[in-house]
Short mmCIF file of C-alpha atoms in Angstrom, two decimals:
data_model
loop_
_atom_site.label_atom_id
_atom_site.label_comp_id
_atom_site.label_asym_id
_atom_site.label_seq_id
_atom_site.Cartn_x
_atom_site.Cartn_y
_atom_site.Cartn_z
CA MET A 1202 -29.42 -41.75 -2.57
CA SER A 1203 -26.82 -39.60 -4.31
CA THR A 1204 -24.05 -37.95 -2.34
CA PRO A 1205 -24.48 -34.16 -2.11
CA THR A 1206 -21.83 -32.24 -3.99
CA LEU A 1207 -20.14 -29.01 -2.90
CA TYR A 1208 -18.38 -26.74 -5.39
CA LEU A 1209 -15.32 -24.59 -4.65
CA PRO A 1210 -14.80 -21.97 -7.39
CA PHE A 1211 -11.13 -21.81 -8.29
CA ARG A 1212 -10.96 -18.13 -9.25
CA LYS A 1213 -11.89 -14.80 -7.75
CA SER A 1214 -13.77 -15.25 -4.50
CA ARG A 1215 -13.09 -19.03 -4.27
CA ARG A 1216 -16.29 -19.60 -2.34
CA LEU A 1217 -17.81 -22.86 -1.20
CA TRP A 1218 -21.21 -23.37 -2.76
CA ARG A 1219 -23.86 -25.93 -2.03
CA SER A 1220 -25.04 -27.74 -5.17
CA LYS A 1221 -28.63 -27.26 -6.14
CA GLU A 1222 -29.04 -31.05 -5.78
CA VAL A 1223 -28.55 -30.87 -2.00
CA LYS A 1224 -31.85 -31.58 -0.24
CA ASP A 1225 -32.85 -31.41 3.39
CA THR A 1226 -33.23 -35.15 3.78
CA GLY A 1227 -32.22 -35.34 7.39
CA VAL A 1228 -29.56 -37.91 6.50
CA GLU A 1229 -25.98 -37.07 7.47
CA GLU A 1230 -23.56 -37.84 4.64
CA THR A 1231 -20.01 -36.87 3.83
CA PRO A 1232 -20.27 -34.35 1.02
CA GLU A 1233 -18.16 -34.56 -2.07
CA VAL A 1234 -16.23 -31.33 -2.64
CA ARG A 1235 -15.25 -30.11 -6.10
CA LEU A 1236 -13.36 -27.16 -7.47
CA GLU A 1237 -14.98 -25.07 -10.15
CA GLY A 1238 -14.51 -26.93 -13.42
CA ASP A 1239 -15.28 -30.31 -11.70
CA GLU A 1240 -11.82 -30.63 -10.18
CA LYS A 1241 -12.37 -32.87 -7.17
CA LEU A 1242 -11.15 -31.94 -3.70
CA GLU A 1243 -11.09 -34.91 -1.37
CA PRO A 1244 -13.15 -34.61 1.86
CA GLU A 1245 -10.09 -35.12 4.07
CA HIS A 1246 -8.65 -31.81 2.72
CA VAL A 1247 -11.60 -29.79 3.99
CA SER A 1248 -12.32 -29.75 7.70
CA GLU A 1249 -15.75 -30.06 9.24
CA THR A 1250 -15.78 -26.36 10.01
CA SER A 1251 -15.27 -25.50 6.35
CA LEU A 1252 -18.31 -27.56 5.46
CA ASP A 1253 -20.26 -25.89 8.24
CA ALA A 1254 -19.54 -22.58 6.49
CA VAL A 1255 -21.27 -23.96 3.41
CA THR A 1256 -24.22 -25.57 5.05
CA GLY A 1257 -25.04 -22.50 7.04
CA ASN A 1258 -23.58 -23.48 10.41
CA SER A 1259 -21.69 -20.34 11.39
CA SER A 1260 -21.10 -21.37 15.00
CA THR A 1261 -17.64 -22.65 14.18
CA ARG A 1262 -14.78 -20.75 12.56
CA ARG A 1263 -13.78 -21.98 9.10
CA ARG A 1264 -10.47 -23.78 8.87
CA ARG A 1265 -8.80 -26.17 6.47
CA GLU A 1266 -6.27 -28.96 6.57
CA ALA A 1267 -2.88 -28.44 5.00
CA PRO A 1268 -2.76 -29.74 1.41
CA PRO A 1269 -0.76 -33.00 1.08
CA LEU A 1270 2.05 -31.39 -0.90
CA VAL A 1271 2.70 -29.06 2.05
CA ARG A 1272 1.76 -31.40 4.90
CA ASP A 1273 4.24 -34.09 3.84
CA LEU A 1274 7.24 -31.75 3.72
CA ALA A 1275 9.95 -32.02 6.36
CA PRO A 1276 10.46 -28.74 8.27
CA GLU A 1277 13.88 -28.17 6.70
CA GLU A 1278 12.56 -28.81 3.21
CA ARG A 1279 9.54 -26.58 3.86
CA ALA A 1280 11.82 -23.74 4.97
CA ARG A 1281 14.03 -24.16 1.89
CA LEU A 1282 11.10 -24.23 -0.53
CA GLU A 1283 9.47 -21.23 1.14
CA LYS A 1284 12.69 -19.24 0.85
CA VAL A 1285 12.86 -20.05 -2.87
CA LEU A 1286 9.16 -19.19 -3.27
CA VAL A 1287 9.48 -15.78 -1.59
CA ALA A 1288 12.50 -14.94 -3.74
CA LYS A 1289 10.49 -15.89 -6.84
CA ILE A 1290 7.56 -13.73 -5.73
CA ASP A 1291 9.92 -10.82 -5.04
CA LEU A 1292 11.44 -11.12 -8.50
CA HIS A 1293 8.08 -11.16 -10.30
CA LEU A 1294 6.29 -8.49 -8.23
CA LEU A 1295 8.61 -5.92 -6.78
CA PRO A 1296 10.71 -4.55 -9.68
CA MET A 1297 7.66 -3.67 -11.79
CA LEU A 1298 5.64 -2.35 -8.83
CA ILE A 1299 8.55 -0.11 -7.80
CA ILE A 1300 8.98 1.30 -11.31
CA MET A 1301 5.24 1.89 -11.62
CA TYR A 1302 5.11 3.68 -8.26
CA LEU A 1303 8.17 5.73 -9.17
CA MET A 1304 6.25 7.03 -12.19
CA ASN A 1305 3.07 7.46 -10.13
CA TYR A 1306 4.85 9.73 -7.68
CA LEU A 1307 6.88 11.45 -10.39
CA ASP A 1308 3.80 12.33 -12.46
CA ARG A 1309 2.02 13.58 -9.35
CA ASN A 1310 4.79 15.78 -7.96
CA ASN A 1311 6.71 16.92 -11.03
CA ILE A 1312 4.73 20.16 -10.89
CA ALA A 1313 7.04 21.18 -8.01
CA ALA A 1314 10.08 20.85 -10.26
CA ALA A 1315 8.16 22.40 -13.19
CA ARG A 1316 7.84 25.57 -11.13
CA LEU A 1317 11.59 26.04 -11.41
CA ALA A 1318 11.43 25.23 -15.13
CA GLY A 1319 9.15 28.13 -16.09
CA LEU A 1320 5.58 26.88 -15.55
CA GLU A 1321 4.52 29.67 -13.22
CA GLU A 1322 5.88 32.39 -15.50
CA GLU A 1323 4.50 31.08 -18.82
CA LEU A 1324 0.98 30.47 -17.49
CA ASN A 1325 1.02 33.83 -15.66
CA LEU A 1326 0.02 32.28 -12.36
CA THR A 1327 -0.46 34.86 -9.62
CA GLY A 1328 -1.05 34.81 -5.89
CA THR A 1329 -1.97 31.34 -4.69
CA GLN A 1330 -2.92 29.95 -8.11
CA TYR A 1331 0.16 27.73 -8.33
CA LEU A 1332 -0.48 26.40 -4.82
CA THR A 1333 -4.10 25.67 -5.78
CA ALA A 1334 -2.91 23.69 -8.80
CA VAL A 1335 -0.71 21.62 -6.48
CA SER A 1336 -3.50 21.03 -3.95
CA ILE A 1337 -6.38 20.24 -6.30
CA LEU A 1338 -4.80 16.92 -7.30
CA PHE A 1339 -5.38 15.56 -3.81
CA VAL A 1340 -9.11 16.29 -3.94
CA GLY A 1341 -9.50 13.81 -6.79
CA TYR A 1342 -6.95 11.53 -5.12
CA ILE A 1343 -9.03 11.29 -1.96
CA LEU A 1344 -12.38 10.77 -3.69
CA MET A 1345 -11.32 7.70 -5.67
CA GLN A 1346 -9.24 5.63 -3.25
CA VAL A 1347 -11.89 3.69 -1.33
CA PRO A 1348 -14.12 2.86 -4.35
CA SER A 1349 -11.05 1.84 -6.36
CA ASN A 1350 -9.66 -0.55 -3.76
CA LEU A 1351 -13.02 -2.18 -3.11
CA PHE A 1352 -13.51 -2.59 -6.86
CA LEU A 1353 -10.05 -4.18 -7.17
CA ASN A 1354 -10.88 -6.59 -4.35
CA LYS A 1355 -14.15 -7.46 -6.08
CA ILE A 1356 -12.77 -8.16 -9.57
CA GLY A 1357 -9.53 -9.76 -8.37
CA LYS A 1358 -7.54 -8.71 -11.46
CA PRO A 1359 -4.66 -6.41 -10.38
CA ALA A 1360 -2.60 -7.52 -13.40
CA LEU A 1361 -5.22 -5.89 -15.63
CA TYR A 1362 -6.47 -3.08 -13.40
CA LEU A 1363 -3.22 -1.45 -12.28
CA PRO A 1364 -1.57 -1.13 -15.73
CA THR A 1365 -4.83 0.16 -17.21
CA VAL A 1366 -5.12 3.02 -14.72
CA MET A 1367 -1.42 3.72 -15.27
CA ILE A 1368 -1.96 4.24 -18.99
CA ILE A 1369 -4.83 6.62 -18.26
CA TRP A 1370 -2.85 8.73 -15.80
CA GLY A 1371 0.12 8.74 -18.20
CA VAL A 1372 -2.07 10.23 -20.90
CA ILE A 1373 -3.47 12.84 -18.50
CA SER A 1374 0.00 13.73 -17.22
CA THR A 1375 1.26 14.19 -20.79
CA ALA A 1376 -1.72 16.46 -21.47
CA THR A 1377 -0.42 18.84 -18.78
CA ALA A 1378 2.08 20.05 -21.38
CA ALA A 1379 -0.86 21.46 -23.39
CA ALA A 1380 -2.17 23.64 -20.53
CA GLU A 1381 -2.47 27.29 -21.51
CA SER A 1382 -4.21 28.75 -18.47
CA PHE A 1383 -4.78 28.35 -14.78
CA GLY A 1384 -8.21 26.77 -15.38
CA GLY A 1385 -6.83 24.17 -17.77
CA LEU A 1386 -4.00 23.29 -15.40
CA VAL A 1387 -6.39 22.83 -12.46
CA ALA A 1388 -8.76 20.60 -14.47
CA ILE A 1389 -5.91 18.36 -15.63
CA ARG A 1390 -4.48 18.10 -12.12
CA PHE A 1391 -7.86 17.15 -10.63
CA PHE A 1392 -8.39 14.26 -13.05
CA LEU A 1393 -4.78 13.16 -12.69
CA GLY A 1394 -5.30 12.75 -8.94
CA PHE A 1395 -8.62 10.98 -9.52
CA VAL A 1396 -6.96 8.28 -11.64
CA GLU A 1397 -3.65 8.04 -9.77
CA ALA A 1398 -5.57 7.29 -6.57
CA ALA A 1399 -6.06 3.70 -7.66
CA TYR A 1400 -2.40 2.74 -7.59
CA PHE A 1401 -0.82 3.03 -4.15
CA PRO A 1402 -3.62 1.62 -1.93
CA GLY A 1403 -4.17 -1.03 -4.60
CA CYS A 1404 -0.51 -2.00 -4.34
CA LEU A 1405 -0.67 -2.22 -0.55
CA PHE A 1406 -3.66 -4.55 -0.81
CA PHE A 1407 -1.92 -6.50 -3.58
CA LEU A 1408 1.22 -7.05 -1.49
CA SER A 1409 -0.80 -8.13 1.56
CA SER A 1410 -2.33 -10.87 -0.61
CA TRP A 1411 1.12 -12.35 -1.35
CA TYR A 1412 3.24 -11.81 1.76
CA THR A 1413 2.95 -12.80 5.41
CA ARG A 1414 2.83 -10.15 8.09
CA LYS A 1415 6.50 -10.57 9.01
CA GLU A 1416 7.49 -10.05 5.36
CA LEU A 1417 5.19 -7.14 4.60
CA GLY A 1418 7.08 -4.28 6.26
CA PHE A 1419 10.24 -4.61 4.19
CA ARG A 1420 8.28 -5.17 0.96
CA THR A 1421 6.21 -2.07 1.65
CA ALA A 1422 9.45 -0.17 2.15
CA ILE A 1423 10.80 -1.50 -1.14
CA LEU A 1424 7.60 -0.36 -2.87
CA TYR A 1425 7.69 3.06 -1.24
CA SER A 1426 11.32 3.45 -2.24
CA GLY A 1427 9.86 4.17 -5.68
CA SER A 1428 8.42 7.44 -4.40
CA LEU A 1429 11.65 8.42 -2.68
CA MET A 1430 13.71 7.58 -5.76
CA SER A 1431 11.29 9.64 -7.84
CA GLY A 1432 12.18 12.66 -5.72
CA ALA A 1433 15.84 12.14 -6.54
CA PHE A 1434 15.20 11.43 -10.23
CA SER A 1435 12.85 14.37 -10.53
CA GLY A 1436 15.57 16.81 -9.58
CA LEU A 1437 18.08 15.19 -11.93
CA ILE A 1438 15.66 14.93 -14.87
CA THR A 1439 14.37 18.48 -14.48
CA ALA A 1440 17.89 19.85 -14.18
CA GLY A 1441 18.86 18.06 -17.41
CA ILE A 1442 15.74 19.18 -19.31
CA THR A 1443 16.02 22.76 -18.06
CA GLY A 1444 19.65 22.93 -19.06
CA GLY A 1445 19.33 21.22 -22.44
CA MET A 1446 15.78 21.42 -23.82
CA ASP A 1447 14.37 24.77 -22.79
CA GLY A 1448 13.08 26.39 -25.98
CA LYS A 1449 13.43 23.30 -28.19
CA LYS A 1450 10.64 23.12 -30.83
CA GLY A 1451 9.34 26.34 -29.31
CA LEU A 1452 8.44 24.67 -25.99
CA ARG A 1453 9.58 25.70 -22.54
CA ALA A 1454 11.39 23.13 -20.37
CA TRP A 1455 8.40 22.45 -18.12
CA ARG A 1456 6.30 21.30 -21.11
CA TRP A 1457 9.04 18.88 -22.19
CA LEU A 1458 9.13 17.60 -18.61
CA PHE A 1459 5.48 16.49 -18.73
CA ILE A 1460 5.75 15.13 -22.29
CA ILE A 1461 8.81 12.98 -21.60
CA GLU A 1462 7.72 11.66 -18.20
CA GLY A 1463 4.15 11.00 -19.36
CA ALA A 1464 5.36 9.03 -22.41
CA ILE A 1465 7.65 6.92 -20.22
CA THR A 1466 4.68 6.15 -17.94
CA ILE A 1467 2.59 4.84 -20.85
CA VAL A 1468 5.37 2.59 -22.14
CA ILE A 1469 6.00 1.10 -18.68
CA ALA A 1470 2.27 0.41 -18.24
CA LEU A 1471 2.16 -1.53 -21.51
CA VAL A 1472 5.08 -3.69 -20.34
CA ALA A 1473 3.37 -4.27 -16.97
CA TYR A 1474 0.48 -6.11 -18.66
CA PHE A 1475 2.91 -8.94 -19.44
CA ILE A 1476 4.68 -9.05 -16.07
CA LEU A 1477 2.27 -8.47 -13.17
CA PRO A 1478 0.42 -11.52 -11.76
CA ASN A 1479 -2.98 -11.57 -10.09
CA PHE A 1480 -3.19 -13.59 -6.86
CA PRO A 1481 -1.47 -16.85 -5.80
CA ARG A 1482 -4.40 -19.06 -6.76
CA THR A 1483 -4.51 -17.81 -10.34
CA THR A 1484 -0.85 -17.21 -11.25
CA SER A 1485 0.58 -19.27 -14.09
CA TRP A 1486 4.28 -18.95 -13.22
CA LEU A 1487 3.82 -20.84 -9.94
CA THR A 1488 4.13 -24.61 -10.00
CA GLU A 1489 1.37 -26.57 -8.28
CA ASN A 1490 3.63 -27.15 -5.25
CA GLU A 1491 4.52 -23.47 -5.08
CA ARG A 1492 0.87 -22.44 -5.45
CA GLN A 1493 -0.26 -24.64 -2.58
CA LEU A 1494 2.60 -23.42 -0.39
CA ALA A 1495 1.95 -19.76 -1.30
CA ILE A 1496 -1.70 -20.08 -0.30
CA TRP A 1497 -1.11 -22.16 2.80
CA ARG A 1498 1.58 -19.99 4.35
CA LEU A 1499 -0.82 -17.03 4.30
CA ASP A 1500 -3.43 -19.25 5.97
CA GLU A 1501 -0.94 -20.16 8.68
CA ASP A 1502 0.08 -16.57 9.28
CA ILE A 1503 -3.44 -15.43 10.14
CA GLY A 1504 -5.20 -18.60 11.18
CA GLU A 1505 -7.82 -18.56 8.45
CA ASP A 1506 -7.95 -18.59 4.69
CA ASP A 1507 -8.01 -15.40 2.64
CA TRP A 1508 -11.07 -16.58 0.73
CA VAL A 1509 -14.49 -15.53 1.94
CA GLY A 1510 -18.12 -15.67 0.88
CA ARG A 1511 -19.97 -13.36 -1.46
CA HIS A 1512 -21.42 -11.38 1.46
CA GLU A 1513 -17.98 -10.57 2.87
CA GLN A 1514 -16.68 -9.59 -0.57
CA SER A 1515 -19.25 -6.81 -0.95
CA PHE A 1516 -18.22 -3.17 -0.97
CA TRP A 1517 -20.46 -2.15 1.89
CA HIS A 1518 -19.67 -5.09 4.13
CA GLY A 1519 -15.94 -4.39 3.89
CA MET A 1520 -16.49 -0.72 4.68
CA LYS A 1521 -18.76 -1.55 7.62
CA LEU A 1522 -16.19 -3.89 9.16
CA ALA A 1523 -13.41 -1.34 8.71
CA PHE A 1524 -15.31 1.72 9.93
CA THR A 1525 -16.59 0.00 13.08
CA ASP A 1526 -13.09 -1.01 14.20
CA ILE A 1527 -11.47 1.51 16.57
CA LYS A 1528 -8.02 0.39 15.42
CA MET A 1529 -8.68 1.75 11.95
CA TRP A 1530 -9.43 5.23 13.33
CA VAL A 1531 -6.23 5.27 15.39
CA LEU A 1532 -4.26 4.14 12.34
CA MET A 1533 -5.97 6.85 10.32
CA ALA A 1534 -4.86 9.52 12.80
CA LEU A 1535 -1.34 8.08 12.78
CA LEU A 1536 -1.02 8.04 8.99
CA PHE A 1537 -2.70 11.45 8.61
CA CYS A 1538 -0.07 13.04 10.84
CA PHE A 1539 2.72 11.18 9.06
CA VAL A 1540 1.63 12.49 5.66
CA ALA A 1541 0.98 15.97 7.07
CA SER A 1542 4.58 16.07 8.33
CA GLY A 1543 5.83 14.82 4.96
CA THR A 1544 3.96 17.38 2.86
CA VAL A 1545 7.19 19.37 2.75
CA THR A 1546 8.14 17.06 -0.13
CA ASN A 1547 5.27 18.46 -2.24
CA LEU A 1548 7.26 21.68 -2.59
CA PHE A 1549 10.72 20.46 -1.64
CA PRO A 1550 12.51 22.17 -4.58
CA THR A 1551 10.98 25.49 -3.49
CA VAL A 1552 12.20 24.94 0.08
CA VAL A 1553 15.71 24.00 -1.09
CA GLN A 1554 15.82 27.03 -3.39
CA THR A 1555 15.71 29.29 -0.31
CA LEU A 1556 19.33 28.30 0.31
CA GLY A 1557 20.14 30.89 -2.33
CA TYR A 1558 21.58 28.81 -5.18
CA SER A 1559 20.59 28.82 -8.86
CA ASN A 1560 17.60 26.82 -10.10
CA ILE A 1561 19.71 23.98 -11.53
CA VAL A 1562 21.91 23.73 -8.42
CA SER A 1563 18.79 23.79 -6.21
CA LEU A 1564 17.30 20.90 -8.21
CA LEU A 1565 20.52 18.92 -7.78
CA LEU A 1566 20.56 19.63 -4.04
CA THR A 1567 17.16 17.92 -3.70
CA VAL A 1568 18.75 14.56 -4.61
CA PRO A 1569 20.87 13.70 -1.49
CA PRO A 1570 17.98 13.91 1.03
CA TYR A 1571 15.96 11.43 -1.04
CA VAL A 1572 18.92 9.08 -1.45
CA LEU A 1573 19.47 9.11 2.31
CA GLY A 1574 15.74 8.52 2.76
CA VAL A 1575 15.88 5.39 0.59
CA ILE A 1576 18.79 3.99 2.64
CA THR A 1577 17.26 4.67 6.07
CA THR A 1578 13.87 3.38 4.94
CA PHE A 1579 15.36 0.08 3.78
CA VAL A 1580 17.38 -0.40 6.96
CA ASN A 1581 14.54 0.52 9.30
CA SER A 1582 11.97 -1.67 7.54
CA TRP A 1583 14.33 -4.62 7.20
CA HIS A 1584 15.05 -4.48 10.92
CA ALA A 1585 11.33 -4.11 11.73
CA ASP A 1586 10.54 -7.31 9.83
CA LYS A 1587 13.55 -9.14 11.24
CA THR A 1588 12.58 -8.34 14.84
CA GLY A 1589 8.80 -8.46 14.32
CA GLU A 1590 8.50 -5.07 16.06
CA ARG A 1591 6.59 -2.05 14.76
CA TYR A 1592 6.11 0.66 17.41
CA PHE A 1593 9.70 1.78 17.95
CA HIS A 1594 10.49 1.50 14.23
CA VAL A 1595 7.57 3.86 13.61
CA THR A 1596 8.27 6.40 16.35
CA LEU A 1597 12.06 6.70 16.66
CA PRO A 1598 12.60 8.21 13.16
CA LEU A 1599 9.90 10.78 13.96
CA TYR A 1600 12.04 12.28 16.73
CA PHE A 1601 14.66 13.12 14.08
CA ALA A 1602 11.91 14.74 11.99
CA VAL A 1603 10.83 16.88 14.95
CA VAL A 1604 14.41 18.08 15.42
CA ALA A 1605 14.75 18.80 11.69
CA PHE A 1606 11.61 20.95 11.56
CA ILE A 1607 12.70 22.92 14.62
CA ILE A 1608 16.13 23.65 13.08
CA ALA A 1609 14.58 24.72 9.75
CA ALA A 1610 12.26 27.19 11.47
CA ALA A 1611 14.88 28.53 13.88
CA THR A 1612 17.77 29.55 11.64
CA THR A 1613 18.65 31.06 8.27
CA GLU A 1614 22.22 29.71 8.23
CA THR A 1615 22.87 27.56 5.15
CA ALA A 1616 24.68 24.59 6.74
CA PRO A 1617 22.20 23.84 9.57
CA ARG A 1618 19.22 24.43 7.27
CA TYR A 1619 20.51 21.94 4.68
CA LEU A 1620 21.21 19.50 7.52
CA ALA A 1621 17.56 19.89 8.53
CA MET A 1622 16.49 19.19 4.93
CA MET A 1623 18.66 16.07 4.92
CA LEU A 1624 16.86 14.84 8.05
CA MET A 1625 13.29 15.74 7.09
CA ILE A 1626 12.70 13.05 4.47
CA PRO A 1627 14.43 10.14 6.31
CA GLY A 1628 12.82 11.25 9.58
CA VAL A 1629 9.29 11.04 8.18
CA TYR A 1630 9.40 8.27 5.62
CA SER A 1631 11.58 5.72 7.45
CA GLY A 1632 8.77 5.24 9.96
CA TYR A 1633 5.94 5.88 7.50
CA VAL A 1634 6.52 2.73 5.46
CA VAL A 1635 6.53 0.62 8.64
CA ALA A 1636 3.27 2.27 9.66
CA LEU A 1637 1.79 1.34 6.28
CA ALA A 1638 2.63 -2.32 6.89
CA TRP A 1639 1.18 -2.01 10.40
CA ILE A 1640 -2.25 -1.44 8.82
CA SER A 1641 -2.33 -4.89 7.20
CA ASN A 1642 -0.75 -6.40 10.31
CA THR A 1643 -3.49 -4.93 12.49
CA LEU A 1644 -6.48 -5.38 10.15
CA PRO A 1645 -5.55 -8.58 8.27
CA ARG A 1646 -8.88 -10.24 7.48
CA PRO A 1647 -11.26 -10.43 5.73
CA PRO A 1648 -9.73 -9.01 2.55
CA ALA A 1649 -12.70 -6.70 1.89
CA LYS A 1650 -12.11 -5.06 5.29
CA ARG A 1651 -8.38 -4.81 4.65
CA ALA A 1652 -8.95 -3.26 1.24
CA ALA A 1653 -11.44 -0.72 2.63
CA ALA A 1654 -9.19 0.19 5.56
CA LEU A 1655 -6.07 0.63 3.42
CA ALA A 1656 -7.91 2.87 0.98
CA ALA A 1657 -9.76 4.91 3.60
CA ILE A 1658 -6.63 5.51 5.66
CA ASN A 1659 -4.57 6.45 2.63
CA ALA A 1660 -7.32 8.75 1.36
CA VAL A 1661 -7.82 10.62 4.62
CA SER A 1662 -4.09 10.85 5.28
CA ASN A 1663 -3.60 12.59 1.95
CA ALA A 1664 -6.22 15.20 2.85
CA SER A 1665 -3.41 17.10 4.55
CA SER A 1666 -1.89 17.74 1.13
CA ILE A 1667 -4.90 19.89 0.20
CA TYR A 1668 -4.10 22.59 2.75
CA ALA A 1669 -0.36 22.00 3.12
CA SER A 1670 0.64 23.69 -0.15
CA TYR A 1671 -0.77 27.01 1.08
CA MET A 1672 1.74 26.99 3.93
CA TYR A 1673 4.60 27.44 1.46
CA PRO A 1674 4.10 30.79 -0.28
CA GLU A 1675 7.38 32.29 -1.45
CA SER A 1676 6.79 35.18 0.93
CA ALA A 1677 7.09 32.79 3.91
CA GLY A 1678 10.62 31.74 2.99
CA PRO A 1679 13.28 31.02 3.85
CA ARG A 1680 12.25 29.70 7.29
CA TYR A 1681 8.59 28.82 6.58
CA VAL A 1682 7.88 29.10 10.29
CA VAL A 1683 4.18 28.22 10.09
CA ALA A 1684 4.75 25.20 7.86
CA MET A 1685 7.64 23.85 9.93
CA SER A 1686 5.72 24.39 13.18
CA VAL A 1687 2.71 22.49 11.84
CA ASN A 1688 4.93 19.69 10.57
CA CYS A 1689 6.66 19.45 13.93
CA THR A 1690 3.31 19.28 15.75
CA THR A 1691 1.84 16.59 13.49
CA ALA A 1692 5.01 14.50 13.86
CA PHE A 1693 4.58 14.62 17.64
CA ILE A 1694 0.88 13.71 17.36
CA ALA A 1695 1.87 10.74 15.17
CA ILE A 1696 4.10 9.52 18.00
CA CYS A 1697 1.15 9.82 20.40
CA ALA A 1698 -1.19 7.95 18.02
CA ALA A 1699 1.32 5.11 17.64
CA THR A 1700 1.55 4.91 21.42
CA VAL A 1701 -2.24 4.67 21.76
CA LEU A 1702 -2.37 1.94 19.12
CA ARG A 1703 0.31 -0.06 20.91
CA PHE A 1704 -1.66 0.10 24.17
CA ILE A 1705 -4.78 -1.13 22.33
CA LEU A 1706 -2.93 -4.03 20.71
CA VAL A 1707 -1.24 -5.04 23.97
CA HIS A 1708 -4.68 -5.12 25.62
CA LEU A 1709 -6.12 -7.26 22.81
CA ASN A 1710 -3.17 -9.65 22.93
CA LYS A 1711 -3.73 -10.13 26.66
CA LYS A 1712 -7.35 -11.04 25.93
CA LEU A 1713 -6.14 -13.59 23.40
CA ASP A 1714 -3.72 -14.96 26.01
CA ARG A 1715 -6.73 -15.63 28.22
CA GLY A 1716 -8.50 -17.42 25.37
CA GLU A 1717 -11.10 -14.69 24.89
CA VAL A 1718 -12.53 -14.02 21.43
CA VAL A 1719 -11.31 -10.85 19.74
CA GLU A 1720 -12.94 -9.65 16.54
CA GLY A 1721 -10.53 -9.77 13.62
CA ALA A 1722 -8.25 -12.27 15.35
CA VAL A 1723 -8.13 -16.04 15.67
CA ALA A 1724 -7.85 -17.18 19.25
CA ILE A 1725 -5.82 -20.15 20.49
CA GLY A 1726 -7.41 -23.44 19.61
CA GLU A 1727 -9.36 -22.02 16.71
CA ALA A 1728 -6.51 -21.53 14.31
CA ILE A 1729 -5.51 -23.89 11.57
CA PRO A 1730 -2.36 -26.03 11.87
CA GLY A 1731 0.92 -24.19 11.67
CA GLU A 1732 2.34 -21.15 13.43
CA ALA A 1733 -1.08 -19.76 14.20
CA ALA A 1734 -2.11 -23.02 15.83
CA LYS A 1735 1.06 -23.27 17.93
CA LYS A 1736 1.02 -19.74 19.30
CA GLY A 1737 -2.38 -18.41 18.41
CA PHE A 1738 -2.92 -15.23 16.41
CA ARG A 1739 -1.31 -12.18 17.99
CA PHE A 1740 -1.33 -8.56 16.85
CA VAL A 1741 2.09 -7.23 15.86
CA LEU A 1742 3.27 -4.56 18.31
#
């Protein structure tokens, strides 16, 4: 009688499949396991529970043995190799992702700087038309995020998907320079948001497929630094274009702004095709040792592999798992209030202009708050990863934001108002990037659930940007009392939501301490060898 053969596809979903030759003979045999392409995987590398997952026995959690190349390493050598591996991953992923996100944020928000470069005057925008053009982008942005992330999870090709959508949004952003009316501007902005929606939640999912939970906070901060740097660059670029290119070739400065920045976006996207990898299992610049270590350390971190079956990879299954988890709804409230408080950045040049300086000086004055925001975000996220703590790193910066919004609404004096502006961006975004990492920390597996949760939370949180622009009419300046009051309130609610989430996670960790099963976690005794087996899975607080 022939030995039944099991196949493990090497790419995409990496599922275990039972060969068609397997029969219900009633005879217990040790199956032969193969990778797709007939690459053999010895039975001792796959535990009994992994085979149960194939043969339909779902009573036991899937787990795998460490591959020999990892298992035979001494602890000191393992630590050294892992440090080299993480540095290599950082070098290949982060620089390009940061540059791409810088352009993503720049193309989305350069309309705020374009206002000071003549857009509103040349298109004869009246009343709230300019504010509508700002807000409409986020309608398309919200609609596309969940479908895009689930599609990315399904195809497993971020190296192809992310640069492609970047080229498309670069073309659309460049087309903004051709707008001749309010209607044309609104249409372009809607489709720009629709396409740009794919990038940021896709990046968050992408990073969570390469880094462990303790590494994710700082890497998320590094990624998000692209958006903060874009705020600084936007002011500098617009000041330079306004001062040197207004009227060149018969075009106003704001048109040159969209042409130049859109062209840069397209060029960067073309370069990204040759730099970005896909996932650890399918990346050519990893050696075999590095590949096995990259995959295994993620297994250890969670207590189960990041590969799942076809059913769990489906769009609807991932959404169902995410939307039935109370933690996702608390995280959604937390991130919504964070973004609502940070919507001041959508019209930050307009707010800074109320200090009474010229347009070019006002654009230059937008730079220091963003620079400070980059510094505080790096420090806060680095310390959050180093200590393994999330709650206080999320909430403490928000208290500074609350103070900043109160000062901005309470006085018209230049010095205290600029101090408030200096505190607004660091106060919101220093904690925001840690909260983003907290999503993947709290909803780690399966990947379809993580992808759905990241996209849904990011989509809903950006809904605040639809209404927020209308709180900043020029007539409400310089104090913008309504806007600053709303921002202050949402910052406080974010603190409350983070507190609720911490109570929930503490309760779940206590259940895990007692050996009780918690959905989305791996209890003690069920985890695979490594850190998760020694301590058991625990939610990061």
